CSV table of C-alpha atoms in Angstrom, one decimal:
chain,number,residue,atom,x,y,z
A,1,MET,CA,193.2,166.5,-25.0
A,2,GLU,CA,194.5,168.6,-22.1
A,3,VAL,CA,192.8,168.4,-18.7
A,4,LEU,CA,192.5,172.2,-18.6
A,5,ARG,CA,191.0,172.3,-22.1
A,6,PRO,CA,188.2,169.6,-22.0
A,7,GLN,CA,185.8,168.9,-24.9
A,8,LEU,CA,182.9,171.3,-25.0
A,9,ILE,CA,179.3,170.2,-25.7
A,10,ARG,CA,176.7,172.6,-26.9
A,11,ILE,CA,173.1,171.9,-25.7
A,12,GLY,CA,170.2,174.3,-25.9
A,13,GLY,CA,172.4,177.4,-26.5
A,14,ARG,CA,174.6,176.6,-23.5
A,15,ILE,CA,178.1,175.1,-23.4
A,16,TYR,CA,179.0,172.3,-21.0
A,17,ARG,CA,182.4,170.8,-20.1
A,18,LYS,CA,183.0,167.1,-20.5
A,19,ASN,CA,185.6,165.6,-18.2
A,20,PRO,CA,188.3,164.0,-20.4
A,21,ILE,CA,189.5,161.7,-17.7
A,22,GLN,CA,186.1,160.0,-17.5
A,23,GLU,CA,186.1,159.7,-21.3
A,24,GLN,CA,189.4,157.9,-21.3
A,25,ALA,CA,188.3,155.6,-18.5
A,26,TYR,CA,185.3,154.4,-20.5
A,27,GLN,CA,186.1,151.0,-22.0
A,28,HIS,CA,182.9,148.9,-22.5
A,29,GLU,CA,179.2,149.3,-22.8
A,30,GLU,CA,178.8,147.4,-19.5
A,31,GLU,CA,180.6,150.2,-17.6
A,32,ASP,CA,178.0,152.9,-18.3
A,33,GLU,CA,177.4,153.3,-14.6
A,34,ASP,CA,181.1,153.9,-13.9
A,35,PHE,CA,181.3,156.4,-16.7
A,36,TYR,CA,178.4,158.3,-15.1
A,37,GLN,CA,180.5,158.7,-11.9
A,38,GLY,CA,181.7,162.3,-11.7
A,39,PHE,CA,181.0,163.1,-15.4
A,40,MET,CA,177.9,165.1,-14.4
A,41,GLU,CA,180.2,168.0,-13.6
A,42,CYS,CA,179.6,169.1,-17.2
A,43,ALA,CA,175.8,169.4,-16.5
A,44,GLU,CA,176.0,171.5,-13.4
A,45,GLU,CA,174.1,174.4,-14.9
A,46,PRO,CA,170.7,173.2,-16.2
A,47,CYS,CA,169.3,174.8,-19.4
A,48,ASP,CA,166.1,176.8,-19.1
A,49,GLY,CA,165.2,176.4,-22.7
A,50,TYR,CA,163.4,173.1,-22.3
A,51,GLU,CA,159.6,172.8,-22.6
A,52,VAL,CA,158.4,171.7,-19.1
A,53,VAL,CA,154.7,171.1,-18.6
A,54,GLN,CA,152.9,171.5,-15.3
A,55,THR,CA,150.7,168.6,-14.4
A,56,GLN,CA,148.5,167.5,-11.4
A,57,GLN,CA,151.4,165.5,-10.1
A,58,GLY,CA,154.1,168.2,-10.6
A,59,PHE,CA,156.1,168.8,-13.7
A,60,GLN,CA,156.9,166.8,-16.9
A,61,CYS,CA,159.3,167.0,-19.7
A,62,THR,CA,159.9,164.6,-22.7
A,63,VAL,CA,163.0,163.7,-24.6
A,64,LYS,CA,163.0,162.3,-28.1
A,65,ALA,CA,165.8,159.7,-28.7
A,66,PRO,CA,166.4,156.7,-30.9
A,67,SER,CA,165.8,153.4,-29.1
A,68,LEU,CA,169.4,152.3,-29.7
A,69,LEU,CA,170.5,154.8,-27.1
A,70,TYR,CA,168.1,153.9,-24.4
A,71,LYS,CA,170.5,151.4,-22.8
A,72,HIS,CA,172.9,154.2,-22.0
A,73,ILE,CA,170.3,156.1,-20.0
A,74,VAL,CA,169.2,152.9,-18.2
A,75,GLY,CA,172.8,151.6,-17.5
A,76,LYS,CA,173.8,148.2,-16.3
A,77,ARG,CA,171.1,146.8,-14.0
A,78,GLY,CA,169.4,150.2,-14.3
A,79,ASP,CA,172.0,151.9,-12.2
A,80,THR,CA,172.4,155.0,-14.4
A,81,ARG,CA,168.7,155.7,-14.4
A,82,LYS,CA,168.5,155.2,-10.6
A,83,LYS,CA,171.3,157.6,-10.0
A,84,LEU,CA,169.7,160.2,-12.2
A,85,GLU,CA,166.3,159.8,-10.4
A,86,VAL,CA,167.9,160.0,-7.0
A,87,GLU,CA,170.1,163.0,-7.7
A,88,THR,CA,167.4,165.0,-9.5
A,89,LYS,CA,164.4,163.8,-7.4
A,90,THR,CA,162.5,162.7,-10.5
A,91,SER,CA,161.0,159.6,-12.1
A,92,ILE,CA,162.3,158.7,-15.6
A,93,SER,CA,160.2,156.5,-17.9
A,94,ILE,CA,162.0,154.9,-20.8
A,95,PRO,CA,160.4,152.8,-23.6
A,96,LYS,CA,161.2,149.1,-23.7
A,97,PRO,CA,164.2,148.0,-25.9
A,98,GLY,CA,163.3,148.0,-29.6
A,99,GLN,CA,160.3,150.3,-29.1
A,100,GLU,CA,160.4,153.9,-30.4
A,101,GLY,CA,158.9,156.5,-28.2
A,102,GLU,CA,159.8,159.3,-25.8
A,103,ILE,CA,161.7,159.4,-22.5
A,104,VAL,CA,159.3,161.0,-20.0
A,105,ILE,CA,160.7,162.8,-16.9
A,106,THR,CA,158.3,163.7,-14.1
A,107,GLY,CA,159.0,165.4,-10.7
A,108,GLN,CA,157.6,167.6,-8.0
A,109,HIS,CA,160.0,170.4,-8.8
A,110,ARG,CA,160.6,172.1,-12.1
A,111,SER,CA,164.3,172.6,-11.5
A,112,GLY,CA,164.8,168.8,-10.9
A,113,VAL,CA,163.0,167.9,-14.1
A,114,ILE,CA,165.2,170.4,-16.0
A,115,SER,CA,168.3,169.1,-14.4
A,116,ALA,CA,167.4,165.5,-15.3
A,117,ARG,CA,166.7,166.6,-18.9
A,118,THR,CA,170.1,168.3,-19.2
A,119,ARG,CA,171.9,165.3,-17.9
A,120,ILE,CA,170.1,162.9,-20.2
A,121,ASP,CA,170.9,165.2,-23.2
A,122,VAL,CA,174.6,165.1,-22.3
A,123,LEU,CA,174.5,161.3,-22.0
A,124,LEU,CA,172.7,160.9,-25.3
A,125,LEU,CA,175.2,163.2,-27.1
A,126,THR,CA,178.2,161.5,-25.5
A,127,PHE,CA,177.1,158.0,-26.6
A,128,ARG,CA,175.8,159.2,-30.0
A,129,ARG,CA,179.4,160.3,-30.7
A,130,LYS,CA,180.6,156.8,-30.0
A,131,GLN,CA,178.3,155.3,-32.7
A,132,PRO,CA,179.7,154.5,-36.1
A,133,PHE,CA,178.7,156.8,-39.0
A,134,THR,CA,175.6,155.4,-40.8
A,135,HIS,CA,175.1,157.9,-43.6
A,136,PHE,CA,176.7,160.9,-45.4
A,137,LEU,CA,175.7,163.9,-47.4
A,138,ALA,CA,177.4,163.8,-50.8
A,139,PHE,CA,177.4,164.6,-54.5
A,140,PHE,CA,177.7,161.6,-56.8
A,141,LEU,CA,180.6,161.9,-59.3
A,142,ASN,CA,179.7,158.8,-61.4
A,143,GLU,CA,178.9,160.3,-64.8
A,144,VAL,CA,180.1,158.2,-67.7
A,145,GLU,CA,182.8,160.5,-68.9
A,146,VAL,CA,184.4,160.7,-65.4
A,147,GLN,CA,184.1,156.9,-64.9
A,148,GLU,CA,185.9,156.3,-68.2
A,149,ARG,CA,188.6,158.9,-67.4
A,150,PHE,CA,189.1,157.4,-64.0
A,151,LEU,CA,189.6,153.9,-65.5
A,152,LYS,CA,192.1,155.5,-67.9
A,153,PHE,CA,193.9,157.0,-64.9
A,154,GLN,CA,194.0,153.6,-63.1
A,155,GLU,CA,195.3,151.9,-66.3
A,156,GLU,CA,198.1,154.4,-66.8
A,157,VAL,CA,199.1,154.5,-63.1
A,158,LEU,CA,199.4,150.7,-63.1
A,159,GLU,CA,201.3,150.7,-66.4
A,160,LYS,CA,203.8,153.3,-65.3
A,161,CYS,CA,204.0,153.0,-61.5
A,162,SER,CA,203.2,149.4,-60.6
A,163,MET,CA,206.8,148.9,-59.5
A,164,ASP,CA,206.5,151.6,-56.8
A,165,HIS,CA,206.0,150.3,-53.3
A,166,GLY,CA,202.4,149.5,-52.4
A,167,VAL,CA,200.9,150.4,-55.8
A,168,ASP,CA,198.4,147.8,-57.1
A,169,SER,CA,194.9,147.6,-58.5
A,170,SER,CA,193.3,146.8,-55.1
A,171,ILE,CA,193.7,150.3,-53.7
A,172,PHE,CA,191.7,152.1,-56.4
A,173,GLN,CA,188.2,153.4,-55.8
A,174,ASN,CA,185.3,151.7,-57.4
A,175,PRO,CA,184.4,154.1,-60.3
A,176,LYS,CA,180.7,153.7,-59.6
A,177,LYS,CA,181.2,155.0,-56.1
A,178,LEU,CA,183.1,158.2,-56.8
A,179,HIS,CA,181.6,160.9,-54.7
A,180,LEU,CA,182.2,164.3,-53.0
A,181,THR,CA,181.4,164.1,-49.3
A,182,ILE,CA,179.9,167.1,-47.5
A,183,GLY,CA,179.6,165.6,-44.0
A,184,MET,CA,179.2,162.3,-42.1
A,185,LEU,CA,176.0,161.5,-40.2
A,186,VAL,CA,174.8,159.2,-37.4
A,187,LEU,CA,171.1,158.5,-38.1
A,188,LEU,CA,169.7,155.9,-35.7
A,189,SER,CA,166.0,155.8,-36.7
A,190,GLU,CA,163.6,156.5,-39.5
A,191,GLN,CA,162.6,159.7,-37.8
A,192,GLU,CA,166.2,160.9,-37.9
A,193,ILE,CA,166.4,160.1,-41.6
A,194,GLN,CA,163.2,162.1,-42.1
A,195,GLN,CA,164.6,165.0,-40.1
A,196,THR,CA,167.7,165.0,-42.3
A,197,CYS,CA,165.6,165.1,-45.4
A,198,GLU,CA,163.6,168.0,-44.0
A,199,MET,CA,166.8,169.9,-43.0
A,200,LEU,CA,168.2,169.4,-46.5
A,201,GLN,CA,165.0,170.7,-48.0
A,202,GLN,CA,165.2,173.8,-45.7
A,203,CYS,CA,168.8,174.4,-47.0
A,204,LYS,CA,167.5,174.3,-50.6
A,205,ASN,CA,164.7,176.8,-49.9
A,206,GLU,CA,166.8,179.2,-47.8
A,207,PHE,CA,170.1,179.4,-49.7
A,208,ILE,CA,171.0,176.6,-52.1
A,209,ASP,CA,168.6,177.9,-54.8
A,210,ASP,CA,170.1,181.3,-54.5
A,211,ILE,CA,173.7,180.0,-54.8
A,212,SER,CA,173.0,177.6,-57.6
A,213,GLY,CA,170.5,179.8,-59.5
A,214,GLY,CA,168.2,176.8,-59.8
A,215,LYS,CA,170.7,175.2,-62.2
A,216,PRO,CA,173.3,172.4,-61.9
A,217,LEU,CA,176.8,173.5,-60.8
A,218,GLU,CA,179.2,172.8,-63.6
A,219,VAL,CA,182.5,171.6,-62.1
A,220,GLU,CA,185.8,170.1,-63.3
A,221,MET,CA,187.5,167.2,-61.6
A,222,GLU,CA,191.2,167.8,-62.3
A,223,GLY,CA,194.5,167.2,-60.6
A,224,ILE,CA,195.5,165.0,-57.7
A,225,GLU,CA,196.7,165.5,-54.2
A,226,TYR,CA,197.5,163.4,-51.1
A,227,MET,CA,196.2,163.7,-47.6
A,228,ASN,CA,199.3,163.3,-45.4
A,229,ASP,CA,202.7,165.1,-45.4
A,230,ASP,CA,204.9,162.4,-46.9
A,231,PRO,CA,204.4,161.7,-50.6
A,232,GLY,CA,206.5,158.5,-50.2
A,233,MET,CA,204.1,157.1,-47.6
A,234,VAL,CA,200.6,157.9,-48.9
A,235,ASP,CA,197.3,156.3,-47.7
A,236,VAL,CA,194.8,158.5,-49.5
A,237,LEU,CA,195.1,160.1,-52.9
A,238,TYR,CA,192.3,162.3,-54.1
A,239,ALA,CA,191.2,164.2,-57.2
A,240,LYS,CA,190.5,167.9,-56.8
A,241,VAL,CA,187.1,169.4,-57.8
A,242,HIS,CA,186.4,173.1,-58.6
A,243,MET,CA,183.9,175.2,-60.3
A,244,LYS,CA,184.4,175.5,-64.1
A,245,ASP,CA,183.7,179.2,-64.1
A,246,GLY,CA,186.3,179.8,-61.4
A,247,SER,CA,183.8,181.0,-58.8
A,248,ASN,CA,183.6,179.9,-55.2
A,249,ARG,CA,179.9,178.9,-55.3
A,250,LEU,CA,180.5,175.2,-54.7
A,251,GLN,CA,182.6,175.8,-51.7
A,252,GLU,CA,180.2,178.4,-50.3
A,253,LEU,CA,177.3,176.0,-50.8
A,254,VAL,CA,178.8,173.0,-49.1
A,255,ASP,CA,180.2,175.1,-46.2
A,256,ARG,CA,176.7,176.6,-45.5
A,257,VAL,CA,175.1,173.1,-45.6
A,258,LEU,CA,177.8,171.8,-43.2
A,259,GLU,CA,177.2,174.8,-40.9
A,260,ARG,CA,173.5,174.3,-40.9
A,261,PHE,CA,173.7,170.6,-40.1
A,262,GLN,CA,176.3,171.2,-37.4
A,263,ALA,CA,174.1,173.8,-35.8
A,264,SER,CA,171.2,171.3,-35.7
A,265,GLY,CA,173.4,168.7,-34.1
A,266,LEU,CA,173.0,166.2,-36.9
A,267,ILE,CA,176.7,166.6,-37.8
A,268,VAL,CA,179.3,166.8,-35.0
A,269,LYS,CA,181.5,169.9,-35.5
A,270,GLU,CA,185.0,168.9,-36.4
A,271,TRP,CA,185.8,171.3,-39.3
A,272,ASN,CA,184.7,174.8,-40.2
A,273,SER,CA,184.9,174.1,-43.9
A,274,VAL,CA,184.5,171.2,-46.3
A,275,LYS,CA,187.6,169.9,-48.0
A,276,LEU,CA,186.5,169.3,-51.6
A,277,HIS,CA,188.0,166.1,-52.7
A,278,ALA,CA,187.1,162.8,-54.5
A,279,THR,CA,189.1,159.8,-53.2
A,280,VAL,CA,190.6,157.8,-56.1
A,281,MET,CA,193.1,155.7,-54.1
A,282,ASN,CA,192.9,154.5,-50.5
A,283,THR,CA,195.0,151.8,-48.9
A,284,LEU,CA,192.1,150.6,-46.8
A,285,PHE,CA,190.7,149.2,-50.0
A,286,ARG,CA,193.6,146.8,-50.1
A,287,LYS,CA,192.1,144.4,-47.6
A,288,ASP,CA,188.5,145.6,-47.7
A,289,PRO,CA,187.0,146.9,-51.0
A,290,ASN,CA,184.0,148.2,-49.1
A,291,ALA,CA,186.1,150.3,-46.6
A,292,GLU,CA,185.3,153.9,-46.5
A,293,GLY,CA,188.3,156.0,-45.6
A,294,ARG,CA,188.9,157.1,-42.0
A,295,TYR,CA,185.3,156.5,-41.2
A,296,ASN,CA,185.5,152.7,-41.4
A,297,LEU,CA,186.8,152.2,-37.8
A,298,TYR,CA,183.8,150.7,-36.1
A,299,THR,CA,181.6,147.7,-36.6
A,300,ALA,CA,177.8,148.0,-36.8
A,301,ASP,CA,177.5,147.5,-33.0
A,302,GLY,CA,180.1,150.2,-32.3
A,303,LYS,CA,183.2,148.1,-31.6
A,304,TYR,CA,186.5,149.6,-32.6
A,305,ILE,CA,188.4,147.9,-35.4
A,306,PHE,CA,192.1,148.3,-35.8
A,307,LYS,CA,193.0,148.3,-39.5
A,308,GLU,CA,196.7,148.0,-40.3
A,309,ARG,CA,197.5,149.9,-43.5
A,310,GLU,CA,200.2,149.4,-46.0
A,311,SER,CA,201.0,152.9,-47.4
A,312,PHE,CA,202.1,153.4,-51.0
A,313,ASP,CA,204.9,155.5,-52.6
A,314,GLY,CA,203.0,158.2,-54.5
A,315,ARG,CA,205.9,160.3,-55.6
A,316,ASN,CA,205.9,159.1,-59.2
A,317,ILE,CA,202.1,159.2,-59.4
A,318,LEU,CA,202.1,162.8,-58.2
A,319,LYS,CA,204.8,163.7,-60.7
A,320,LEU,CA,203.3,162.0,-63.7
A,321,PHE,CA,199.6,162.7,-63.1
A,322,GLU,CA,199.7,166.0,-61.1
A,323,ASN,CA,197.2,167.6,-63.5
A,324,PHE,CA,195.3,164.6,-64.8
A,325,TYR,CA,191.9,165.6,-66.1
A,326,PHE,CA,189.0,163.4,-65.0
A,327,GLY,CA,186.3,165.4,-66.8
A,328,THR,CA,183.5,167.8,-66.4
A,329,LEU,CA,180.4,167.2,-64.3
A,330,LYS,CA,177.1,168.9,-63.6
A,331,LEU,CA,176.3,168.6,-59.9
A,332,ASN,CA,172.5,168.7,-59.6
A,333,SER,CA,171.7,166.7,-56.5
A,334,ILE,CA,172.8,166.3,-52.9
A,335,HIS,CA,172.1,162.8,-51.6
A,336,ILE,CA,171.7,161.3,-48.1
A,337,SER,CA,173.7,158.2,-48.8
A,338,GLN,CA,173.7,155.1,-46.7
A,339,ARG,CA,177.1,153.5,-45.9
A,340,PHE,CA,177.8,149.8,-46.7
A,341,SER,CA,174.9,149.7,-49.2
A,342,VAL,CA,174.5,149.8,-53.0
A,343,ASP,CA,171.7,150.6,-55.4
A,344,SER,CA,171.0,148.8,-58.7
A,345,PHE,CA,173.6,150.9,-60.4
A,346,GLY,CA,176.4,150.0,-58.0
A,347,ASN,CA,176.4,153.4,-56.3
A,348,TYR,CA,175.7,154.1,-52.6
A,349,ALA,CA,172.0,153.7,-51.8
A,350,SER,CA,170.3,157.1,-51.4
A,351,CYS,CA,167.7,157.6,-48.6
A,352,GLY,CA,166.7,161.0,-49.9
A,353,GLN,CA,168.0,163.9,-52.0
A,354,ILE,CA,167.4,167.5,-53.2
A,355,ASP,CA,167.8,168.6,-56.8
A,356,PHE,CA,169.0,172.0,-57.9
A,357,SER,CA,166.8,172.0,-61.1
């Protein structure tokens, strides 16, 4: 990231700059108060869109946040909260660790309360982005026909290409977990899971029903492709998915869902469009069958994990199975799936879903 082109954060309709130097200097949770130094340049202009209530003591504003993020507002020895209070001339009340509730900001001046709220929002968003993904929006692709064809694909690849570098049974996806990801989520409380369910239902009511016609989307899973630019050094091989009728309805649907969730802040904006793909081979599976692509880089407590990968030579696979047919599916549900969990059928556990019909 260039110094003159820092990351932009959208809050309440305004755009704030985040100092990339401070981001790079951040090393450990214990250094929250160091991270705070100077980073508030990005919150120079407070947002007027907050609801501030006048009380007998002055003004008050509340912030909803999951308890897991409270520690980043408090800081080591309470230093971050103290600096916020001194610089904005406010008092900030934060629920005790483990307790869900609201952060309450009070002050004599409305501008100070708004300034404190803006800074807290920036802190919350910054540290939320450091959390490992917990859930994802997805279609399940585990119909019997597709599972059987996937196992046939695996069998034939191992039969014809097992002598190619890095190709073995350990890097194939679990057929019960075949899925089509729409977007990754960080949901840190039951309230946020419920908010996601409600947002998904709004999408259904506002545009999914119109696009799907209230019926399942019939798609074909056909052909393979690789993620990187060297077919001789592949880490992820995926199957392509497209509408059977040749229309663009599936792409339109997932892109609009992604756009809606990005606008709400539930999904961080990285891409403008969903890349429709179903992972069938991944070198992360070699050492960890439960690994989940590029998203498996953090432990549950947010610590970074370095995973050395042994790529495989995919040239023969791509040549022999370029147009392999995995089958036809009827996509009828979008699930809020929980990572690192399985249901009684061996698929990812679902925390909620919407159905097209």
